[in-house]
mmCIF file of C-alpha atoms in Angstrom:
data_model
loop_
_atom_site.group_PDB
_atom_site.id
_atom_site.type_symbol
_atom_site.label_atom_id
_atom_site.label_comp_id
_atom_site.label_asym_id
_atom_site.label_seq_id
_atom_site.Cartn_x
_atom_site.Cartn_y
_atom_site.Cartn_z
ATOM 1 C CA UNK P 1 0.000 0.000 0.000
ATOM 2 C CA UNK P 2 0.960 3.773 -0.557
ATOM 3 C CA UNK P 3 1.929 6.016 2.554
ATOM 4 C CA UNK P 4 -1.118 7.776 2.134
ATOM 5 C CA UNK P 5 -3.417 4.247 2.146
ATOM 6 C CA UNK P 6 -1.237 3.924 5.036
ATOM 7 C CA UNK P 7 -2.034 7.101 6.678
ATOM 8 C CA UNK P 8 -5.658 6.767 6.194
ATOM 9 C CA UNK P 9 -6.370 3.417 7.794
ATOM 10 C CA UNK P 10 -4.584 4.883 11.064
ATOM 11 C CA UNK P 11 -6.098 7.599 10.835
ATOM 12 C CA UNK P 12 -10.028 5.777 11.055
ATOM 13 C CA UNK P 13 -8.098 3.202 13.840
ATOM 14 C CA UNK P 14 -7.295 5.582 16.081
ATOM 15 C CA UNK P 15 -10.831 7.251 16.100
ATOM 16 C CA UNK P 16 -12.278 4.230 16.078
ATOM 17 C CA UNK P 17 -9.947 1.774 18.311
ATOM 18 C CA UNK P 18 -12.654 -0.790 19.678
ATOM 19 C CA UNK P 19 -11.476 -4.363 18.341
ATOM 20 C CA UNK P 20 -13.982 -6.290 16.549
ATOM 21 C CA UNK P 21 -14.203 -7.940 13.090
ATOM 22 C CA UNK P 22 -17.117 -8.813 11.218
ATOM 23 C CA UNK P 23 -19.539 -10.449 12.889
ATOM 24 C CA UNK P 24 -20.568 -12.636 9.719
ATOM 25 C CA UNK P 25 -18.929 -13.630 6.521
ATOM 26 C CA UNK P 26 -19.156 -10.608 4.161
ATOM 27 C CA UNK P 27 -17.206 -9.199 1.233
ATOM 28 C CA UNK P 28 -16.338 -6.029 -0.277
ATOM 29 C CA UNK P 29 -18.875 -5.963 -3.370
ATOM 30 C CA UNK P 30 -18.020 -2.356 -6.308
ATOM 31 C CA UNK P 31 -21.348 -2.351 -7.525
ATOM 32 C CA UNK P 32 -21.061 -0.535 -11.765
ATOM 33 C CA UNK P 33 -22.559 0.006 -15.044
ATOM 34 C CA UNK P 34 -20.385 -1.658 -17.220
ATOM 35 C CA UNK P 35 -22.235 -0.680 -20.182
ATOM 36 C CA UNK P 36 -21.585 3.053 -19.495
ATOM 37 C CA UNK P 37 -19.275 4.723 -21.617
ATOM 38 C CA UNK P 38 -15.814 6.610 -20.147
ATOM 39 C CA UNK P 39 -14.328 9.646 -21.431
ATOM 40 C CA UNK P 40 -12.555 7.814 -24.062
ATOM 41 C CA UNK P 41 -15.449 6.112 -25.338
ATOM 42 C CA UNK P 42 -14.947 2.695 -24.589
ATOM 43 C CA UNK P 43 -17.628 1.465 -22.196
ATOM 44 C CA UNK P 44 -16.644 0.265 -18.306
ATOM 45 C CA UNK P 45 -16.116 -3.130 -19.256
ATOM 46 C CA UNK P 46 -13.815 -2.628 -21.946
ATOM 47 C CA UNK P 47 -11.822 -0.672 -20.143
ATOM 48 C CA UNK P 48 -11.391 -3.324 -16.856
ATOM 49 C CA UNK P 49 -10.848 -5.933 -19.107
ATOM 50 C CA UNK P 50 -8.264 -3.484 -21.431
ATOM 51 C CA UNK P 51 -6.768 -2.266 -18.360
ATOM 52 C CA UNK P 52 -6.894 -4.765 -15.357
ATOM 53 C CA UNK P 53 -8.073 -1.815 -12.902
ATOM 54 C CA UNK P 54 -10.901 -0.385 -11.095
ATOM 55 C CA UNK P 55 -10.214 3.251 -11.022
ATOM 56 C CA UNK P 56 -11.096 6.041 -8.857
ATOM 57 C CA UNK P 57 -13.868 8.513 -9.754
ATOM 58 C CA UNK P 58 -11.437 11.700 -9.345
ATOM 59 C CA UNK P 59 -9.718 9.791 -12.647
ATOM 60 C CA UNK P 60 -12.122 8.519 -14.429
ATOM 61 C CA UNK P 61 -14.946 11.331 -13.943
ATOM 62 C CA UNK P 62 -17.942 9.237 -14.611
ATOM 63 C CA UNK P 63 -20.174 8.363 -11.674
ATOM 64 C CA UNK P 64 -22.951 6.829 -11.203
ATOM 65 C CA UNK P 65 -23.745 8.948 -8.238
ATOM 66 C CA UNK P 66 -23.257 12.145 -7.663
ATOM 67 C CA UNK P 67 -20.260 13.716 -9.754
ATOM 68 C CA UNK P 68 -18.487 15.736 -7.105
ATOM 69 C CA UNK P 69 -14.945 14.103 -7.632
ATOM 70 C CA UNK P 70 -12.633 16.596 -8.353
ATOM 71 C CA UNK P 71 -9.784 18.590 -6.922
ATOM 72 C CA UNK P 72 -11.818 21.651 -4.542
ATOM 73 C CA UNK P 73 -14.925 19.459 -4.878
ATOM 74 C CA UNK P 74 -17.147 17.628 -2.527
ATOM 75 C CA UNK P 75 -15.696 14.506 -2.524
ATOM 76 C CA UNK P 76 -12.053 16.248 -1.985
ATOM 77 C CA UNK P 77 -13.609 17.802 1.418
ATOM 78 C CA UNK P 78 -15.380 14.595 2.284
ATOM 79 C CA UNK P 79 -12.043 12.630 2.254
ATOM 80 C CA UNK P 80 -9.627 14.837 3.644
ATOM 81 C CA UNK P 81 -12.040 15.236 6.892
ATOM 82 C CA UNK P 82 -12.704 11.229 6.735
ATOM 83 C CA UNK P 83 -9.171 10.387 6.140
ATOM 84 C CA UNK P 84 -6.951 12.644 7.763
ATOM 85 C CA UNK P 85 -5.787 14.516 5.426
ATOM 86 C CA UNK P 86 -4.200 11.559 3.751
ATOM 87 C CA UNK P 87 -4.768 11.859 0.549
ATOM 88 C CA UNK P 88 -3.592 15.224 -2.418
ATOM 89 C CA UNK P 89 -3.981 14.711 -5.832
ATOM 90 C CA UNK P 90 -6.236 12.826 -7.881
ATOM 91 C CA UNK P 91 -4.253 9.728 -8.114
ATOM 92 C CA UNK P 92 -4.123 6.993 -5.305
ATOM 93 C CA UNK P 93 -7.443 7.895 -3.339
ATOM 94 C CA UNK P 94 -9.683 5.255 -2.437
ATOM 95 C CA UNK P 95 -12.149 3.310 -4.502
ATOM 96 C CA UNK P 96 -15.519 3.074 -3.283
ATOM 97 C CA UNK P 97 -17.485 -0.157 -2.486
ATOM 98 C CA UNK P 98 -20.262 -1.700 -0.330
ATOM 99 C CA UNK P 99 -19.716 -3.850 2.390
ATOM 100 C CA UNK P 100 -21.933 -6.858 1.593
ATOM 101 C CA UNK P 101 -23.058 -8.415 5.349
ATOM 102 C CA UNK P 102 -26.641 -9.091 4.450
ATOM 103 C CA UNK P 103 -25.009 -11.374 1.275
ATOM 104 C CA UNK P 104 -27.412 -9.745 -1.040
ATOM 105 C CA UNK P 105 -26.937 -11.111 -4.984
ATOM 106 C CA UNK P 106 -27.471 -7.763 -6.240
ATOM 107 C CA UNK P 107 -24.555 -6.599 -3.982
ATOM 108 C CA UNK P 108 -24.524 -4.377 -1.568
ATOM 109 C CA UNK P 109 -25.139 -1.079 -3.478
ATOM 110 C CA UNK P 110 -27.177 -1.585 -5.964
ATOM 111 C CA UNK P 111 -27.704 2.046 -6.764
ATOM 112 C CA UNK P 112 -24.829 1.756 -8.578
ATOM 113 C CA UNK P 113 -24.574 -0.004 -11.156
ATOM 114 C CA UNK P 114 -26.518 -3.389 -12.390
ATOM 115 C CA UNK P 115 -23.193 -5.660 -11.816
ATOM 116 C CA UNK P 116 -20.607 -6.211 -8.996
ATOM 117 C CA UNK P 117 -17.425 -7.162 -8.065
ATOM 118 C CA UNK P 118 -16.731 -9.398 -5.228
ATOM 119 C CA UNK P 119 -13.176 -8.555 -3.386
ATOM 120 C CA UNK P 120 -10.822 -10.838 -1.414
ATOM 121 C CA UNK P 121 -10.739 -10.719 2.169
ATOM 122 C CA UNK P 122 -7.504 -9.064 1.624
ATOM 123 C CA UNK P 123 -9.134 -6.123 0.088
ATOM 124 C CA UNK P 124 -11.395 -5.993 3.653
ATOM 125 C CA UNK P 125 -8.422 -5.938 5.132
ATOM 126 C CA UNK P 126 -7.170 -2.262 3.594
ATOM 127 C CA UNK P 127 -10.493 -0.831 3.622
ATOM 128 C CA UNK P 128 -12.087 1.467 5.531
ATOM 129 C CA UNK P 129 -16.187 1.507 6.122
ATOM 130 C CA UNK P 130 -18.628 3.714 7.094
ATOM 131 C CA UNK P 131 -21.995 3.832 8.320
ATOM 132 C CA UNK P 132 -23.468 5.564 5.614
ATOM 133 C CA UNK P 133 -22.592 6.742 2.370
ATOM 134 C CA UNK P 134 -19.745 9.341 2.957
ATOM 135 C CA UNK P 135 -22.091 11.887 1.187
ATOM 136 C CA UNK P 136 -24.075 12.066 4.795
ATOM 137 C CA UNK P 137 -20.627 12.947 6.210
ATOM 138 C CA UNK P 138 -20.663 9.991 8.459
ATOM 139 C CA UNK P 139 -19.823 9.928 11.960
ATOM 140 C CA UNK P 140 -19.137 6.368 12.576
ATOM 141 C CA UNK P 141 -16.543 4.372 10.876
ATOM 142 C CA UNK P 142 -14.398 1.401 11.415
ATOM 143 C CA UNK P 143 -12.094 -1.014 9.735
ATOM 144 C CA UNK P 144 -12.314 -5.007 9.414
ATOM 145 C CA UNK P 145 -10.408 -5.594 12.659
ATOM 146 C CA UNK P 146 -11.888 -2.436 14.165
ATOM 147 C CA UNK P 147 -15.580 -3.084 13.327
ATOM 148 C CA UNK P 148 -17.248 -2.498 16.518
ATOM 149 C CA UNK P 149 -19.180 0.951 16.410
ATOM 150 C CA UNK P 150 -20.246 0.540 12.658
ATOM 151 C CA UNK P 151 -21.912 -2.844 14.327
ATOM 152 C CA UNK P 152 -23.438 -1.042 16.896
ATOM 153 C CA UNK P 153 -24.776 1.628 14.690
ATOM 154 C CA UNK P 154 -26.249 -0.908 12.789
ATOM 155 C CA UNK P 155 -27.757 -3.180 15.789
ATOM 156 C CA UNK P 156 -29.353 0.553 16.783
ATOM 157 C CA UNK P 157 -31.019 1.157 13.829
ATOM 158 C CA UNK P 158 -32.592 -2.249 14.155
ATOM 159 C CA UNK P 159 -33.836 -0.936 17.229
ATOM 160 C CA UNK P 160 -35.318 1.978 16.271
ATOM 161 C CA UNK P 161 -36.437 1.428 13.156
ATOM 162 C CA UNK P 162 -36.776 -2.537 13.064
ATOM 163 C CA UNK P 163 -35.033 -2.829 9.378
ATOM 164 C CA UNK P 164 -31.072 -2.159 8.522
ATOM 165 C CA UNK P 165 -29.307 -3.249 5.163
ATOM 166 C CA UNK P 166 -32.541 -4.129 3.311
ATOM 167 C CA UNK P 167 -33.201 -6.755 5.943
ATOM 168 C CA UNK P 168 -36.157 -6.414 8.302
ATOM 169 C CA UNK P 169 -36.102 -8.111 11.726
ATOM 170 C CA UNK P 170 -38.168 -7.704 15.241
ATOM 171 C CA UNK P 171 -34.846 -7.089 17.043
ATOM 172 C CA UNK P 172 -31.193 -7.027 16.896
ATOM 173 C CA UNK P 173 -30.469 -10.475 17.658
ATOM 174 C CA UNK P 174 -32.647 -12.018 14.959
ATOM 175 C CA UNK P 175 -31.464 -9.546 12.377
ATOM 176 C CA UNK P 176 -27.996 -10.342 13.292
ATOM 177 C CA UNK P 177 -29.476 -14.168 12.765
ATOM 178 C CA UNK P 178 -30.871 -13.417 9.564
ATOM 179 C CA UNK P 179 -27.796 -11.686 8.569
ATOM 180 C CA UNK P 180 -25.273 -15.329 9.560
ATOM 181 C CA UNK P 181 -28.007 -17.268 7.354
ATOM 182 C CA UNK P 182 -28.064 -14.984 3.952
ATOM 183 C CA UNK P 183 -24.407 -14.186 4.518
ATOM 184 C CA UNK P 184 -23.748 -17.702 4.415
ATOM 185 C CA UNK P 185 -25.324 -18.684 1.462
ATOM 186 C CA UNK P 186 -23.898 -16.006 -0.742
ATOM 187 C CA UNK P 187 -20.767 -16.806 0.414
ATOM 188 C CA UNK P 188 -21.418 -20.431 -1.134
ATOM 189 C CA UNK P 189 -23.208 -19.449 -4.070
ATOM 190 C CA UNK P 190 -21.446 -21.799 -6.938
ATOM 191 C CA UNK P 191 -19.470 -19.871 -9.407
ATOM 192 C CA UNK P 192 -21.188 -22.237 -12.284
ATOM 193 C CA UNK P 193 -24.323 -20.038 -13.719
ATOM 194 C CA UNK P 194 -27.431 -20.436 -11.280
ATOM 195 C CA UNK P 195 -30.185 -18.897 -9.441
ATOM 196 C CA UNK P 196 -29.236 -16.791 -6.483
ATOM 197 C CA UNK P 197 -29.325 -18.645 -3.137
ATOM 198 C CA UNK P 198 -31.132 -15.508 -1.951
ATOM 199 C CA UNK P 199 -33.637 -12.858 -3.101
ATOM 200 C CA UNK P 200 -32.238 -9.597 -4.598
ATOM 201 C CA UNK P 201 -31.815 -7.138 -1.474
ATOM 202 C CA UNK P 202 -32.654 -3.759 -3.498
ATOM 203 C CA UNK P 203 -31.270 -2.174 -1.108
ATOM 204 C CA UNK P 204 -30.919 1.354 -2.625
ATOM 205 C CA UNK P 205 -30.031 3.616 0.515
ATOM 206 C CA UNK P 206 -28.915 1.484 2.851
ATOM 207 C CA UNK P 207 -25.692 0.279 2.790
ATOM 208 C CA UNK P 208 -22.446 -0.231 5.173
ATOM 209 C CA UNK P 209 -19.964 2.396 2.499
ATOM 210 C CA UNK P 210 -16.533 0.665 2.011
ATOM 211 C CA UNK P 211 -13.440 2.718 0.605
ATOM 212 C CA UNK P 212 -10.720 0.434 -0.547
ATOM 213 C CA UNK P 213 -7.188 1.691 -0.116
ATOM 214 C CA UNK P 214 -3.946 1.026 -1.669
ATOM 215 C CA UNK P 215 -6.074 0.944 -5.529
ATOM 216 C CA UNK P 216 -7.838 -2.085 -6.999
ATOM 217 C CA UNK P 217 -6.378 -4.103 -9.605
ATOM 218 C CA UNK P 218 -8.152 -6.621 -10.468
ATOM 219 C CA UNK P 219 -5.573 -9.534 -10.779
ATOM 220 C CA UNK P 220 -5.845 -11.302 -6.946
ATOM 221 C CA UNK P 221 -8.356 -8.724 -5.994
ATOM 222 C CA UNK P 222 -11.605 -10.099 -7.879
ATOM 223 C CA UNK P 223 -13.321 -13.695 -6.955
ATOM 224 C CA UNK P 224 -16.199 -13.223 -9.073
ATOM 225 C CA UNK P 225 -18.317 -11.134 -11.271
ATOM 226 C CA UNK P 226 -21.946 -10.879 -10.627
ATOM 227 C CA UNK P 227 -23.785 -9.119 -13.580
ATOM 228 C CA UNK P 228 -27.516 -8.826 -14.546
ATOM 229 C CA UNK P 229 -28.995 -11.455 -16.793
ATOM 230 C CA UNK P 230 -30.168 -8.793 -19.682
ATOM 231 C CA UNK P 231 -26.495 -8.862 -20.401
ATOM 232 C CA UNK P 232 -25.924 -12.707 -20.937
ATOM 233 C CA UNK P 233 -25.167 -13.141 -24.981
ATOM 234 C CA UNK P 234 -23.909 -9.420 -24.999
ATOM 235 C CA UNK P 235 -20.393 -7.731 -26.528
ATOM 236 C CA UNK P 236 -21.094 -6.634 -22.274
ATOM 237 C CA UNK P 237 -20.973 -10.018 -21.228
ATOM 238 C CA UNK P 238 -18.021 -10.621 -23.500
ATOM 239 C CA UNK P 239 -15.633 -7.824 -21.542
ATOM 240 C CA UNK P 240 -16.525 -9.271 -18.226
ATOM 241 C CA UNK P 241 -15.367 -12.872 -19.479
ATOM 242 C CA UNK P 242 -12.208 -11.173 -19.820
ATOM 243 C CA UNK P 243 -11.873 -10.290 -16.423
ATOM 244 C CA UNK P 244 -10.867 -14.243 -15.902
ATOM 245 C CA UNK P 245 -13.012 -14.661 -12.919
ATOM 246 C CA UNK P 246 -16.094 -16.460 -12.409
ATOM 247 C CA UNK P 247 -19.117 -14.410 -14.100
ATOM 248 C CA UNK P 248 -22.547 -15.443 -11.905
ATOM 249 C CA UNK P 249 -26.093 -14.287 -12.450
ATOM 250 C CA UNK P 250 -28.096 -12.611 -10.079
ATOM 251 C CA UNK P 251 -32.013 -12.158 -10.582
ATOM 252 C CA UNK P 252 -32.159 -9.035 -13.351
ATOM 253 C CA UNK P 253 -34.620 -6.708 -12.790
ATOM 254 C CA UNK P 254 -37.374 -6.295 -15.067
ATOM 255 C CA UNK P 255 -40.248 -3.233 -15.188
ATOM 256 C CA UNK P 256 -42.969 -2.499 -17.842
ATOM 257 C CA UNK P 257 -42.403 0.651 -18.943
ATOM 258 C CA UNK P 258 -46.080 1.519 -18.461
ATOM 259 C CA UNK P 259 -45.307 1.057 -14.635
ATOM 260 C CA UNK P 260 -42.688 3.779 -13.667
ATOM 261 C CA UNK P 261 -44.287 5.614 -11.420
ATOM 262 C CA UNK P 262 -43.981 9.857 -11.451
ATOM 263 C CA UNK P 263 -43.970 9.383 -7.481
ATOM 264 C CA UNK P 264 -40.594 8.318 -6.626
ATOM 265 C CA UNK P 265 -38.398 10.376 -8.785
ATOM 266 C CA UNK P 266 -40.572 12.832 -10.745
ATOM 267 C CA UNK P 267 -42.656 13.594 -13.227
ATOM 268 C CA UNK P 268 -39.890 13.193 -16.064
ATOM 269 C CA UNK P 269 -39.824 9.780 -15.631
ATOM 270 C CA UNK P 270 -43.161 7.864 -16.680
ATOM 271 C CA UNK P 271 -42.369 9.701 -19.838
ATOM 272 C CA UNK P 272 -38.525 9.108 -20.028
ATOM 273 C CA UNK P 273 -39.745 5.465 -19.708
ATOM 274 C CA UNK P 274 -42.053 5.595 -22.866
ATOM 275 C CA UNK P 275 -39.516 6.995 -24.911
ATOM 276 C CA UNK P 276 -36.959 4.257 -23.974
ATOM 277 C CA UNK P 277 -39.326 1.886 -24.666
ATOM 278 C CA UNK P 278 -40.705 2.831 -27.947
ATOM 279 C CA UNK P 279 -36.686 3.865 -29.333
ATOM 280 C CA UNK P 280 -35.656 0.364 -28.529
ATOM 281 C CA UNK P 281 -38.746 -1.617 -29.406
ATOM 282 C CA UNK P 282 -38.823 -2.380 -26.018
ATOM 283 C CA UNK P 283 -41.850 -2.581 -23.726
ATOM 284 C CA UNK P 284 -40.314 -4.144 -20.728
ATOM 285 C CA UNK P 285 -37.116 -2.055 -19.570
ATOM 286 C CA UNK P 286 -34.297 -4.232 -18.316
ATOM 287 C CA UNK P 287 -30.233 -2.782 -17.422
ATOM 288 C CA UNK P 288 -29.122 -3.589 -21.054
ATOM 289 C CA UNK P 289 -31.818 -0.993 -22.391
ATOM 290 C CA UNK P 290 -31.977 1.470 -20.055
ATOM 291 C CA UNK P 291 -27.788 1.794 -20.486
ATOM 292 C CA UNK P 292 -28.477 1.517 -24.602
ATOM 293 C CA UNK P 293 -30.374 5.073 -23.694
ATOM 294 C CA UNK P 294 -27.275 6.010 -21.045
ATOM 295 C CA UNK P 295 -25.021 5.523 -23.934
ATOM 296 C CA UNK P 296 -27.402 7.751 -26.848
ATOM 297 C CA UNK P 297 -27.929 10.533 -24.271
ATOM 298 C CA UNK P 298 -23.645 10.513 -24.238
ATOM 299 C CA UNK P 299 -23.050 10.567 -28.004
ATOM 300 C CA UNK P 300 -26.471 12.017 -29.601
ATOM 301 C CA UNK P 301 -27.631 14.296 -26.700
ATOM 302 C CA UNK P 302 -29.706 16.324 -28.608
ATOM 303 C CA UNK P 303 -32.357 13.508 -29.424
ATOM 304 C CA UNK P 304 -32.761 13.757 -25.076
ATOM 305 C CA UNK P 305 -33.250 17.881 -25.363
ATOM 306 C CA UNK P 306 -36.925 17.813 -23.985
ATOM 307 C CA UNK P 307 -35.786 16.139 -20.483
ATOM 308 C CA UNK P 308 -33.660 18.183 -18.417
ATOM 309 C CA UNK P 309 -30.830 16.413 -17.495
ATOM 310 C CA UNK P 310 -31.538 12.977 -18.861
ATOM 311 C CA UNK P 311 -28.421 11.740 -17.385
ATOM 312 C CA UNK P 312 -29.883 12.048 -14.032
ATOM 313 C CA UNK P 313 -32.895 11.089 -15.275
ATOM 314 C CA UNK P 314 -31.905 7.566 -16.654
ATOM 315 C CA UNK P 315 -30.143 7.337 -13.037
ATOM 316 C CA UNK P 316 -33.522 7.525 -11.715
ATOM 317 C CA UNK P 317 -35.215 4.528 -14.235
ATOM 318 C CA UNK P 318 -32.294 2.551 -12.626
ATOM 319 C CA UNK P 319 -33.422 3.101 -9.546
ATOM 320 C CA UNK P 320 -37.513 2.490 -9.698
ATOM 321 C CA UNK P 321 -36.175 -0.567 -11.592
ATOM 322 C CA UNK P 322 -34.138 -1.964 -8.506
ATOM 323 C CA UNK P 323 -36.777 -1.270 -6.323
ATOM 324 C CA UNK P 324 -39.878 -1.845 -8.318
ATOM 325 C CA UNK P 325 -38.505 -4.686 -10.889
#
């Protein structure tokens, strides 16, 4: 790892010192797009398979959140006041992942992106976490010897609010019960294609946010891919056999386009869904569509001119589709 990797995971031990490791079997999932395009035009997956590495956002500057990563940005301000300080330049800062405790096959943060990565423990082991997604400014952190408040946190929110991590309980110790028995399972799910052991978590907000340290490279980093069934047969699913890991098949999600509601994420979108839809000869949007449209909106943005921001917009499809699909 770099001095400043370094730096940072001392940093989060010594304000958060309380031993404790995970209390279940849980990996590191990077939950992308790989279907989106980068700033040179090739899309995600072409580029991990081209290049071997998962890259930061302040170097690639696509996101499938918010795009804040930039030198005097948000993200800048977020780290240096998470971190220590640790980190200058847009090179070397962390990566940014989900911690995957409730084993769900859609990985932990499904809000971004339709496939994941699944890390080595050794990954866990130079990452830092978070209870919440560092754009709350979270108090709480912890890494995966130093665990114990992040657990806590989450064993309160049980408590008060009788669901944490997509996974709904009537008190801490059977949510921590439920948690052992889904973990479990996804940590055995066979690397030959087959159905999930589990149902899909769609667990858009709530997440344990990991930040991996030291870069990712995906040689010795990567057990498996996990990617969205609309891709299977794709050039998409083509890149990730590249990767030379496993590639396994979580449950898709799947929407009419007639049922995207205007409640969740605004007007724009029943309509945005219609026009998707009818472009694609499509009445049932999937991933692989919706990221055909993510890709036209990048190279012919005029034909999008009647939505206002259809970037954000598309975002938002992805995101009734998780939950509703």
């Amino acid at each position: 790892m770099t001095a400043a990797a370094e730096r940072a995971l001392a940093h989060v031990r010594a304000l958060f010192p309380s031993p404790g490791g995970f209390p279940v079997p849980a990996a590191v999932t990077v939950n992308f797009h790989p279907d989106r395009l980068a700033a040179d035009g090739r899309t995600v997956a072409e580029c991990l398979a081209a290049d071997g590495v998962y890259r930061n956002q302040f170097e690639t500057r696509i996101s499938n959140g918010g795009l804040n990563a930039h030198l005097g940005g948000a993200r800048e301000s977020w780290e240096h006041r998470m971190f220590g300080g640790a980190y200058t330049g847009p090179t070397g800062r962390p990566v940014y992942g989900a911690l995957n405790l409730a084993g769900h096959p859609d990985g932990a943060a499904p809000r971004f992106g339709s496939c994941h990565l699944v890390l080595t423990p050794r990954v866990a082991a130079r990452s830092t976490f978070s209870h919440g997604d560092s754009v709350t400014e979270p108090t709480v952190l912890g890494t995966s010897g130093t665990f114990a408040a992040v657990w806590a946190a989450l064993l309160g929110e049980v408590t008060r609010t009788g669901s944490a991590l997509g996974v709904a309980a009537a008190s801490p110790p059977q949510w921590a019960a439920e948690l052992a028995t889904r973990a479990a399972a996804y940590a055995a799910w066979p690397a030959e294609p087959g159905p999930p052991p589990v149902p899909a978590g769609r667990s858009l907000d709530a997440y344990i946010e990991a930040q991996v340290h030291g870069g990712l490279p995906l040689d010795g980093n990567v057990t498996a891919v996990v990617a969205d069934p609309s891709f299977r047969g794709t050039s998409t699913e083509a890149s990730l056999a590249r990767l030379g890991v496993p590639i396994r098949w979580h449950h898709g999600f799947r929407l009419p386009a007639g049922d995207f509601p205007a409640d969740l994420r605004g007007p724009a979108v029943p309509p945005l869904a219609r026009l998707v839809a009818d472009r694609y000869q499509r009445p049932v949007l999937d991933a692989e569509v919706i990221g055909r449209a993510a890709r036209s909106v990048v190279r012919s943005p005029h034909e999008w001119s009647r939505f206002d921001d259809p970037l954000q917009q598309i975002k938002y499809l992805w995101h009734i589709l998780v939950l509703r699909g």
